[in-house]
Short mmCIF file of C-alpha atoms in Angstrom, two decimals:
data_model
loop_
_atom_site.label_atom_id
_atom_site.label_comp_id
_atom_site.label_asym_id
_atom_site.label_seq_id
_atom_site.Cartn_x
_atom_site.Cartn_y
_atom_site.Cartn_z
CA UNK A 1 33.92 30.99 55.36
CA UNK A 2 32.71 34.56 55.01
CA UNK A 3 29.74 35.81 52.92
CA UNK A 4 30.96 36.35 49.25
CA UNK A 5 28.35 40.09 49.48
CA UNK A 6 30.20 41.06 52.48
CA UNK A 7 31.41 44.31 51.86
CA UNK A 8 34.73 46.04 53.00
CA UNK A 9 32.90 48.29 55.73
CA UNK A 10 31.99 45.35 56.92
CA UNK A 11 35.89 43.90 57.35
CA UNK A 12 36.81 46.77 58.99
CA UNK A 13 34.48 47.10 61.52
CA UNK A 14 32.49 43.33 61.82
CA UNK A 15 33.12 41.12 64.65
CA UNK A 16 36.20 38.59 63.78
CA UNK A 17 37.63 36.46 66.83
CA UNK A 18 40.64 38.07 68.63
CA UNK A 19 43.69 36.27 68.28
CA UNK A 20 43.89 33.53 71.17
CA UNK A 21 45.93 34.38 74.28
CA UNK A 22 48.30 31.57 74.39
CA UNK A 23 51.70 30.71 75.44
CA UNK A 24 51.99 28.43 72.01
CA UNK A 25 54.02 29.81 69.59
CA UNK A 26 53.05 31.79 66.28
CA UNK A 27 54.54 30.67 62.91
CA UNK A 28 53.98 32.70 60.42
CA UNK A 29 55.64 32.06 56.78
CA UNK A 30 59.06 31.88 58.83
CA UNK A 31 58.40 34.33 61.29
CA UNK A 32 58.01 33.71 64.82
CA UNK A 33 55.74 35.31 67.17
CA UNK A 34 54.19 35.27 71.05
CA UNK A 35 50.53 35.70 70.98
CA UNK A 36 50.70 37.02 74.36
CA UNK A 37 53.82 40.07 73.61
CA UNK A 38 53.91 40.92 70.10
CA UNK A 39 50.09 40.52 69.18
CA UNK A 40 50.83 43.81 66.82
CA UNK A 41 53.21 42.14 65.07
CA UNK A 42 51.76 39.16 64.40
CA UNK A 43 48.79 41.87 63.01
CA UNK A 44 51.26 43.73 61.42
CA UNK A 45 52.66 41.07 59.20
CA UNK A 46 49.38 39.48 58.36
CA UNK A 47 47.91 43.16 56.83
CA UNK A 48 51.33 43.18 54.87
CA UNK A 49 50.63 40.27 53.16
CA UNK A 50 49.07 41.16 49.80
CA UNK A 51 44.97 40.09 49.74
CA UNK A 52 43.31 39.33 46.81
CA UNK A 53 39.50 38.54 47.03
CA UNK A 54 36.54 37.67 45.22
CA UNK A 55 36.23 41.29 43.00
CA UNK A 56 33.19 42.19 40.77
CA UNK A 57 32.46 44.79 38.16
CA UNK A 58 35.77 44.59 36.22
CA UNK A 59 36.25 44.66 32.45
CA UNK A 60 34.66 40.82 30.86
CA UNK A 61 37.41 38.52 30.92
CA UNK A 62 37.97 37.56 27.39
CA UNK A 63 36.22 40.54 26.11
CA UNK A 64 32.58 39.09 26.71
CA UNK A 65 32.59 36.84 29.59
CA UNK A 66 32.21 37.29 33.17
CA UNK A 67 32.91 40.47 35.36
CA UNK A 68 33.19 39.08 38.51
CA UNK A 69 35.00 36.04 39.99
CA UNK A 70 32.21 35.63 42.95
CA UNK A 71 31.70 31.91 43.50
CA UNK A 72 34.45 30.22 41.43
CA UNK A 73 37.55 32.36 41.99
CA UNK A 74 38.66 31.60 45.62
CA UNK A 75 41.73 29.43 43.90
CA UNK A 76 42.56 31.39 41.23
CA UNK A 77 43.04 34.57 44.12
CA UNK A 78 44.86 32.01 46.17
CA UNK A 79 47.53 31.30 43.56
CA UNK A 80 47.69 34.81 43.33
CA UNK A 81 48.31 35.33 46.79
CA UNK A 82 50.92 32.80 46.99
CA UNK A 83 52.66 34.45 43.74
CA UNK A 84 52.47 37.89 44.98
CA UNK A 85 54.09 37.10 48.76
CA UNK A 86 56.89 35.49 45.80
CA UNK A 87 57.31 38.94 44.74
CA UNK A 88 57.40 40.70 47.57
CA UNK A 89 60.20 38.20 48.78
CA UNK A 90 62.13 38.73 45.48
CA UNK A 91 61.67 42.73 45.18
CA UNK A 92 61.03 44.07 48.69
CA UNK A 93 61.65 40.90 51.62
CA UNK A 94 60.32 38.95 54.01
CA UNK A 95 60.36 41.94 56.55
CA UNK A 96 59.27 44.43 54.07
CA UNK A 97 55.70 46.09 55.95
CA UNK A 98 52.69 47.39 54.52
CA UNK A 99 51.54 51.03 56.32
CA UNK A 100 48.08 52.41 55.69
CA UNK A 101 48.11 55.71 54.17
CA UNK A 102 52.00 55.82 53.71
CA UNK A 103 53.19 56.63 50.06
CA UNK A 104 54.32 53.59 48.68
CA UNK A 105 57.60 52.00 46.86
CA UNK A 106 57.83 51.93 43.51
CA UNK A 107 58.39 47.91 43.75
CA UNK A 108 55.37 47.61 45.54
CA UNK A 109 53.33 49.18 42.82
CA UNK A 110 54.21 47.03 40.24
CA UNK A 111 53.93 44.01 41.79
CA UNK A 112 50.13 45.24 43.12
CA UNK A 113 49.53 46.03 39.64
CA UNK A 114 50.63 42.97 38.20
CA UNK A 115 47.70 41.48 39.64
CA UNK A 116 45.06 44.39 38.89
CA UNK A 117 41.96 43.16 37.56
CA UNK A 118 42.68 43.92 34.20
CA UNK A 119 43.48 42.04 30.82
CA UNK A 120 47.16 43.68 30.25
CA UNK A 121 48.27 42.42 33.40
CA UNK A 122 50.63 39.66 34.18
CA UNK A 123 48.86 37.80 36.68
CA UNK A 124 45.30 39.41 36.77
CA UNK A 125 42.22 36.97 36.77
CA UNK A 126 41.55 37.41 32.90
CA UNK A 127 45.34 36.07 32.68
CA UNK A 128 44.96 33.27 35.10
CA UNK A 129 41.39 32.22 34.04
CA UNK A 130 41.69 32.38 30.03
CA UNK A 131 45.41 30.62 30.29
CA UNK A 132 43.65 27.58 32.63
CA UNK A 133 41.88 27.16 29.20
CA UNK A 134 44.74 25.47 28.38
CA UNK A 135 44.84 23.34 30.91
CA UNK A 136 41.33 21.93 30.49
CA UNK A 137 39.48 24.33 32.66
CA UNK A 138 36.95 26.49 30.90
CA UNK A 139 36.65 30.42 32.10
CA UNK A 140 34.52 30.35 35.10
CA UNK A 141 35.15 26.83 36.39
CA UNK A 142 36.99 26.31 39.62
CA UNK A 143 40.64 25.11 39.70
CA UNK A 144 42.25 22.80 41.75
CA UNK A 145 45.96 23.38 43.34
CA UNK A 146 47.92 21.76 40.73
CA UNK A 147 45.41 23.04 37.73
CA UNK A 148 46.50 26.85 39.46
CA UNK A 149 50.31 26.04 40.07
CA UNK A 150 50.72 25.34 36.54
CA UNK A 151 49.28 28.38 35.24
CA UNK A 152 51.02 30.69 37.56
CA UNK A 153 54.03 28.45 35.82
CA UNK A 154 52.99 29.20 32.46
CA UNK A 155 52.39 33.04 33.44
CA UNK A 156 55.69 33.39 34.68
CA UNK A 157 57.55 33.63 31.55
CA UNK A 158 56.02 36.81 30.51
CA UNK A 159 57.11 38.55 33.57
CA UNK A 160 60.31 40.04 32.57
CA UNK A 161 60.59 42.41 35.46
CA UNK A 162 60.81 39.41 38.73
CA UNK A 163 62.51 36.86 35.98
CA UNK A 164 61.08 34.03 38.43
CA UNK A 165 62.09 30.43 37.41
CA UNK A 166 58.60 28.86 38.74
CA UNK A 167 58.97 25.20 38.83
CA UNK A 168 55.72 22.56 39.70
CA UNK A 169 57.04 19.25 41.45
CA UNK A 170 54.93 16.15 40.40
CA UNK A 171 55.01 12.54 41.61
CA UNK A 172 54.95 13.86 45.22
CA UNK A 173 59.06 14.14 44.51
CA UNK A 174 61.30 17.60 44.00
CA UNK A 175 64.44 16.40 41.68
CA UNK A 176 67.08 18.73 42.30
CA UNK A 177 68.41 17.89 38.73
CA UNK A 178 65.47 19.30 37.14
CA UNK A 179 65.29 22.77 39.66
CA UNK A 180 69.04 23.29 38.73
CA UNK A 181 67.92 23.03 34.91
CA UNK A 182 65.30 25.75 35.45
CA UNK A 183 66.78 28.34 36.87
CA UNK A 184 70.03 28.34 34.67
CA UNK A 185 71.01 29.26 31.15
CA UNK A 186 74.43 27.68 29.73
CA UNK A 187 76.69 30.21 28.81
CA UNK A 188 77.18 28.48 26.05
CA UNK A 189 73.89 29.43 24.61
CA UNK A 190 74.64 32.81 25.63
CA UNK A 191 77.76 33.31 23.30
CA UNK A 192 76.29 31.76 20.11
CA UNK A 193 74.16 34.98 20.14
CA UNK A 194 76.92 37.88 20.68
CA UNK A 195 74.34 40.57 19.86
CA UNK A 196 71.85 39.78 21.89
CA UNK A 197 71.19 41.10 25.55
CA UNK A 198 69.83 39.12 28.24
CA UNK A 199 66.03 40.03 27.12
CA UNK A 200 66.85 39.52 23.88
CA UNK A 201 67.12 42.40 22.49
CA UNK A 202 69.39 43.78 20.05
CA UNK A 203 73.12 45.26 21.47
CA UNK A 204 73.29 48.21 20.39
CA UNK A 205 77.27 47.84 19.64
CA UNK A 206 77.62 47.30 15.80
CA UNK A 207 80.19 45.12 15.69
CA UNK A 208 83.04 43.46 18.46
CA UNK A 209 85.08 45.25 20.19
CA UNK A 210 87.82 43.25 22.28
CA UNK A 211 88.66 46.12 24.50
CA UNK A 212 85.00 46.41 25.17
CA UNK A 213 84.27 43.55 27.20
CA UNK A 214 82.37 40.56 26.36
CA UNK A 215 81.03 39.97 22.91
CA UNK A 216 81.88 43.51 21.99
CA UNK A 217 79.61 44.73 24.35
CA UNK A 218 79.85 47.18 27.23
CA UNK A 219 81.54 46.31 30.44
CA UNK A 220 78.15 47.08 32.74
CA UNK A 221 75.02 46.47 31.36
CA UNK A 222 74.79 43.77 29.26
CA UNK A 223 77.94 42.11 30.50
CA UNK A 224 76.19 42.38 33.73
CA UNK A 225 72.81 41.07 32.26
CA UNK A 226 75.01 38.07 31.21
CA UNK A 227 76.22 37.11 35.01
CA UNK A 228 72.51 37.42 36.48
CA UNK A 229 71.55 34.93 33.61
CA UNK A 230 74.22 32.25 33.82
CA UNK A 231 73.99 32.52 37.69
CA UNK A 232 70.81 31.40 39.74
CA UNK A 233 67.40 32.96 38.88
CA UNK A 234 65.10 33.45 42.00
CA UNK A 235 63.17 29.99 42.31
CA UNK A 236 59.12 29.65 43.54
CA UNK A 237 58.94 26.16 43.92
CA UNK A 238 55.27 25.02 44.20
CA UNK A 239 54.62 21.03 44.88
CA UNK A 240 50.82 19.81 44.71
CA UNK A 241 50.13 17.11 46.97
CA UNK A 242 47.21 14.57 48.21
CA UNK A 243 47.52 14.09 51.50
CA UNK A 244 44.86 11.36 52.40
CA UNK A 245 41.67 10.52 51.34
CA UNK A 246 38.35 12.62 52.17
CA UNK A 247 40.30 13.88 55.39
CA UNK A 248 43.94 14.92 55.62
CA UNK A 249 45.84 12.18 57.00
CA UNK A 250 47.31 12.96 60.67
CA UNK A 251 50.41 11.30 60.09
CA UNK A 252 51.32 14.84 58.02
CA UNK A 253 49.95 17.40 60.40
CA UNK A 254 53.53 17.98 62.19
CA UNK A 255 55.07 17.91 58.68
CA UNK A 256 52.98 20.72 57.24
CA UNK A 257 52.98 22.74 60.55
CA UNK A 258 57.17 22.65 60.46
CA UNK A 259 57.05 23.66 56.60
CA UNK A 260 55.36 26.87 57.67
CA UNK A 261 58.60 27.90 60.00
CA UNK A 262 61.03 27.32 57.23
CA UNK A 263 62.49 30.58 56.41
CA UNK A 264 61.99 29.82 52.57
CA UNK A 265 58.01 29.59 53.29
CA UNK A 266 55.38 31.11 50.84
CA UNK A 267 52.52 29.27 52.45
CA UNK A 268 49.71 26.84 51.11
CA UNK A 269 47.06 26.87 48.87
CA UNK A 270 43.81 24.39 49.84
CA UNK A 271 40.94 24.56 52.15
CA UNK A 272 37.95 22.56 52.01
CA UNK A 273 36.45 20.87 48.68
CA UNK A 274 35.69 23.62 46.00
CA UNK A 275 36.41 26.50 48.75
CA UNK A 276 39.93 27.79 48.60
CA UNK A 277 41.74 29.97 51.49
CA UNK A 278 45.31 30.82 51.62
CA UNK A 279 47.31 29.40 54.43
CA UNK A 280 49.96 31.37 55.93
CA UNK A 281 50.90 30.09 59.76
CA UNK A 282 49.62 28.04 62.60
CA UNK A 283 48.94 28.51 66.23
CA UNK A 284 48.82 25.27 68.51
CA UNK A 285 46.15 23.12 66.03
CA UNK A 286 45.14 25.69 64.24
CA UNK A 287 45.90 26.82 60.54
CA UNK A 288 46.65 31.01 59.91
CA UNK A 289 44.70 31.69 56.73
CA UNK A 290 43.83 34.51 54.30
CA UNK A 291 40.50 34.32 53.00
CA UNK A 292 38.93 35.06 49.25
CA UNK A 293 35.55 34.53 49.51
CA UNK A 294 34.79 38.20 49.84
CA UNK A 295 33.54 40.67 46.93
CA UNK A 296 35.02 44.01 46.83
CA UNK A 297 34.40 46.25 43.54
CA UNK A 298 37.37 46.22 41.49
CA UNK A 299 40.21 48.89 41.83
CA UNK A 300 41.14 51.34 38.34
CA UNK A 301 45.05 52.91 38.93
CA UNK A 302 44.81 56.60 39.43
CA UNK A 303 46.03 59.08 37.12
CA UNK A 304 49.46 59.01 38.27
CA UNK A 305 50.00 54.88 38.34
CA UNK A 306 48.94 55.13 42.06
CA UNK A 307 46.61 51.76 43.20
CA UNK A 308 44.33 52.49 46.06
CA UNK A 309 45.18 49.76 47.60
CA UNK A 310 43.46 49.29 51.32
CA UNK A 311 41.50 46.63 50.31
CA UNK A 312 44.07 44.68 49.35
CA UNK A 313 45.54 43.96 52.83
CA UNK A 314 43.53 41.74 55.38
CA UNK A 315 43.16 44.68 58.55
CA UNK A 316 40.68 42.55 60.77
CA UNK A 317 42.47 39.66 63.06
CA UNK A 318 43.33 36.58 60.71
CA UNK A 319 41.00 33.21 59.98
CA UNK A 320 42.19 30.16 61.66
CA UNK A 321 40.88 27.03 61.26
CA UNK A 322 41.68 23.79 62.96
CA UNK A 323 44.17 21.67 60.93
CA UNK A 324 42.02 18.52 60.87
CA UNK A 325 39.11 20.47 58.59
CA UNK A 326 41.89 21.07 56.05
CA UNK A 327 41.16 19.25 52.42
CA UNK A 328 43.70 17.05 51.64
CA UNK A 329 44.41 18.30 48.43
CA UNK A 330 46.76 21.35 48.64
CA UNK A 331 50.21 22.94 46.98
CA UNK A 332 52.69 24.60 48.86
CA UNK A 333 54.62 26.57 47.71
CA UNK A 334 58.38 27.63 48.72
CA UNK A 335 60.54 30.48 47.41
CA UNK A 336 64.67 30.46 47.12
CA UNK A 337 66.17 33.85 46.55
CA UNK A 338 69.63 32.72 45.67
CA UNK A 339 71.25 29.19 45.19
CA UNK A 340 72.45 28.97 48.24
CA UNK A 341 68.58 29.55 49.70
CA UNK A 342 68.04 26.70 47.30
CA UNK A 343 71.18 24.58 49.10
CA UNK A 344 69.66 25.14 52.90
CA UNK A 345 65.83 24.24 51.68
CA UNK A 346 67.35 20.57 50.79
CA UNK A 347 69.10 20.21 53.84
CA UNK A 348 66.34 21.55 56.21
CA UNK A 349 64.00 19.21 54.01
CA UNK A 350 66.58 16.33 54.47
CA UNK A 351 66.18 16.74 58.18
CA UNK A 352 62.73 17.00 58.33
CA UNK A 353 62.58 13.46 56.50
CA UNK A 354 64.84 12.12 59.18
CA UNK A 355 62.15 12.97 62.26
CA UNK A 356 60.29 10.65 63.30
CA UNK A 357 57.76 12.24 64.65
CA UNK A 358 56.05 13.42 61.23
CA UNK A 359 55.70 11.81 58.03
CA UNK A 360 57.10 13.20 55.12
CA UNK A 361 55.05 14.74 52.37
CA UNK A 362 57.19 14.88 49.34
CA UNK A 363 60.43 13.02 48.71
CA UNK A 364 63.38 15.09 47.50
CA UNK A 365 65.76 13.27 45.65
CA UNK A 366 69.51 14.30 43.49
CA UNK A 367 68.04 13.02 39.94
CA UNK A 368 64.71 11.32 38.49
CA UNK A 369 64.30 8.07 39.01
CA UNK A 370 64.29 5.47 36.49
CA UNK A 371 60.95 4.17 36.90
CA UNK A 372 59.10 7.52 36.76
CA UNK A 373 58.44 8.62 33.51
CA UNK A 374 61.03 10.93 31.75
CA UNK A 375 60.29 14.88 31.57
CA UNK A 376 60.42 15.18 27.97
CA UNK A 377 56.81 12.31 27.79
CA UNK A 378 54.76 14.36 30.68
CA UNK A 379 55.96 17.38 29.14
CA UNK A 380 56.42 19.49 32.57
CA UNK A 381 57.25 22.03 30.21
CA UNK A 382 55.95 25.84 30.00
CA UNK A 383 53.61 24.67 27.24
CA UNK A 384 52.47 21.48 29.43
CA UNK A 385 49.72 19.67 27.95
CA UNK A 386 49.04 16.57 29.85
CA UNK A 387 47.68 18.04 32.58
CA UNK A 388 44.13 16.91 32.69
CA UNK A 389 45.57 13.67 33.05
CA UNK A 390 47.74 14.39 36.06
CA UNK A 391 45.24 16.94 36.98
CA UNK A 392 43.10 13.75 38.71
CA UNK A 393 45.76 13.19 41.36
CA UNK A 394 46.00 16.58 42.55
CA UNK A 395 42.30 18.26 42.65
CA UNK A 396 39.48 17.90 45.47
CA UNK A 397 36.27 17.05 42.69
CA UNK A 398 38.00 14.16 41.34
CA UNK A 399 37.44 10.68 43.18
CA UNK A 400 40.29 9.31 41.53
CA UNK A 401 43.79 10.35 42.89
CA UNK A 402 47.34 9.10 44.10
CA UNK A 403 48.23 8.70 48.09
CA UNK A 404 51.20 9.20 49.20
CA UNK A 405 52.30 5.56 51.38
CA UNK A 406 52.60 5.43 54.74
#
């Protein structure tokens, strides 16, 4: 783990283990790479991923509390990390690269400042720590992977701009029935509100007009906003799991090494008890991770919207760790651009349950079964409430917790 006071000088230029020559294949969130011919790649897309860290003199979070994150944020920074690679899937793509100095894309600089250490900002630490005080967790206390996927959840609804259906599997199962209810709207509900847009605002038309296209509107806009609405909504699917007791259980290891070379892959969020890293890839036995636990001074926008934004992209040769230190409490997290994204996740998930050389981690099943509790008495809803409760399976300080059979 690196010193929270170490300071970005010191990322640049410190001494950080090369990347190891080796014939084994690099998986990186999808992506695969040779260590030994495309070393700059692999470098390449780690630095493009977006890096939050441990950040200190920003504005009090809640108007009088604290101004830095150092020593309980690593978790909260890892959920953003996780969200933001979402983003960058949904407005720029996997392939999209990060270049030092270049002027960036508009895209790019509202998702970075979506996460801007400020109070007005979707998913900015004041956000994320002041809405966990919903879910039990008072503003400076550290959060556990389900506690964090259920914020981001919550957050999600306010973000008008990526219109992300974010959905949290429990029970160690993903019901398609319940993803497929997310992500749509019934026309139906649509067309009892004719003058209404898809944000909900008013239509400007004053009153129907059949030669005008649906509900009097104009053919374009709104008729278009209509389509994107009824059709599939971009879907970051984040499922917190246990898997074993103090110590991860081996009989997953192959299973969460192949879920990081699905081409739907945002990564994992875990580490060791109470100290969170971002995990991206694996090499041979070892885990590809981004790491929080460094303080940087927090970042103002320039005049013209601009964010300075080199400190917000690992440059130094990425953490590894071996997979057997990992905490056994984790989320990850996987993100479907269209339905049909959606449609090859199942089966690739299908035929991962089939090997038998790895156990599965989560079950994936067409509807919810009838001895699990309905939806509507946990709640999973964007105002969930009974998450301390469920909170126990899912985060490393509790003793008490579900494990998945063998």
């Amino acid at each position: 783990m690196l010193n929270a006071t170490l300071t970005y000088d010191t990322l640049r230029f410190g001494e950080f283990e090369e990347f190891p020559e080796t014939a084994e294949p690099v998986w990186i969130l999808g992506r695969h790479f040779s260590a030994l011919t495309e070393k700059d790649e692999i470098l390449s897309d780690v630095s493009s991923r977006l890096w939050f860290t441990y950040r200190k003199n920003f504005q009090p979070i809640g108007g009088t509390g604290p101004t830095s994150d150092t020593g309980w944020g690593c978790m909260l920074r890892c959920g953003q990390m996780i969200l933001a690679e979402a983003l960058v899937c949904r407005h720029l793509g996997r392939d999209w690269r990060w270049h030092r100095g270049q002027r960036q894309r508009e895209e790019y600089v509202s998702i970075l400042s979506a996460f801007i250490d400020k109070k007005d900002c979707y998913y900015s630490i004041h956000q994320i720590a002041q809405m966990g005080v919903g879910e039990g967790k008072s503003i400076g206390q550290w959060y556990g992977p389900n506690t964090v996927a259920q914020v981001l959840k919550k957050l999600s609804i306010f973000d008008s701009w990526s219109r992300l259906a974010v959905h949290v599997a429990m029970d160690n199962t993903v019901v398609i029935e319940e993803i497929n209810r997310v992500p749509h709207r019934p026309v139906s509900e649509r067309l009892c509100m004719p003058w209404l847009d898809y944000a909900g605002a008013a239509c400007s038309e004053p009153e129907p007009d059949p030669q005008r296209g649906l509900n009097g509107c104009l053919e374009g806009a709104c008729a278009m906003a209509v389509e994107e609405m009824v059709l599939w909504k971009p879907l970051v699917l984040l499922i917190p799991l246990r898997l074993g007791l103090s110590d991860i259980n081996e009989a997953y290891m192959e299973t969460l090494k192949q879920c990081f070379m699905l081409p739907q892959a945002l990564g994992v969020i875990g580490g060791k008890p109470n100290s969170a890293h971002y995990f991206i890839g694996f090499v041979g036995e070892e885990l590809i991770y981004l790491d929080p636990h460094t303080t940087q001074v927090a970042v103002e926008p320039s005049h013209d919207g601009q964010v300075p934004d080199d400190t917000y992209h690992c440059q130094h040769p990425p953490c590894r760790m071996n997979i057997r230190e990992l905490d056994p409490s984790i989320a990850v997290g996987f993100f479907c651009q269209t339905e049909e994204d959606f449609d090859d996740w199942c089966m690739r998930i299908r035929k991962m349950s089939c090997s038998r050389e790895a156990l599965p981690m989560f079950e994936l099943v067409d509807s919810q079964p009838s001895h699990y509790a309905s939806a509507d008495v946990l709640n999973l809803t964007p105002d969930f409430s009974d998450s301390d409760r469920l909170e126990r399976f899912f985060d490393s300080e509790d003793e008490e917790f579900e494990i998945l059979s063998l």
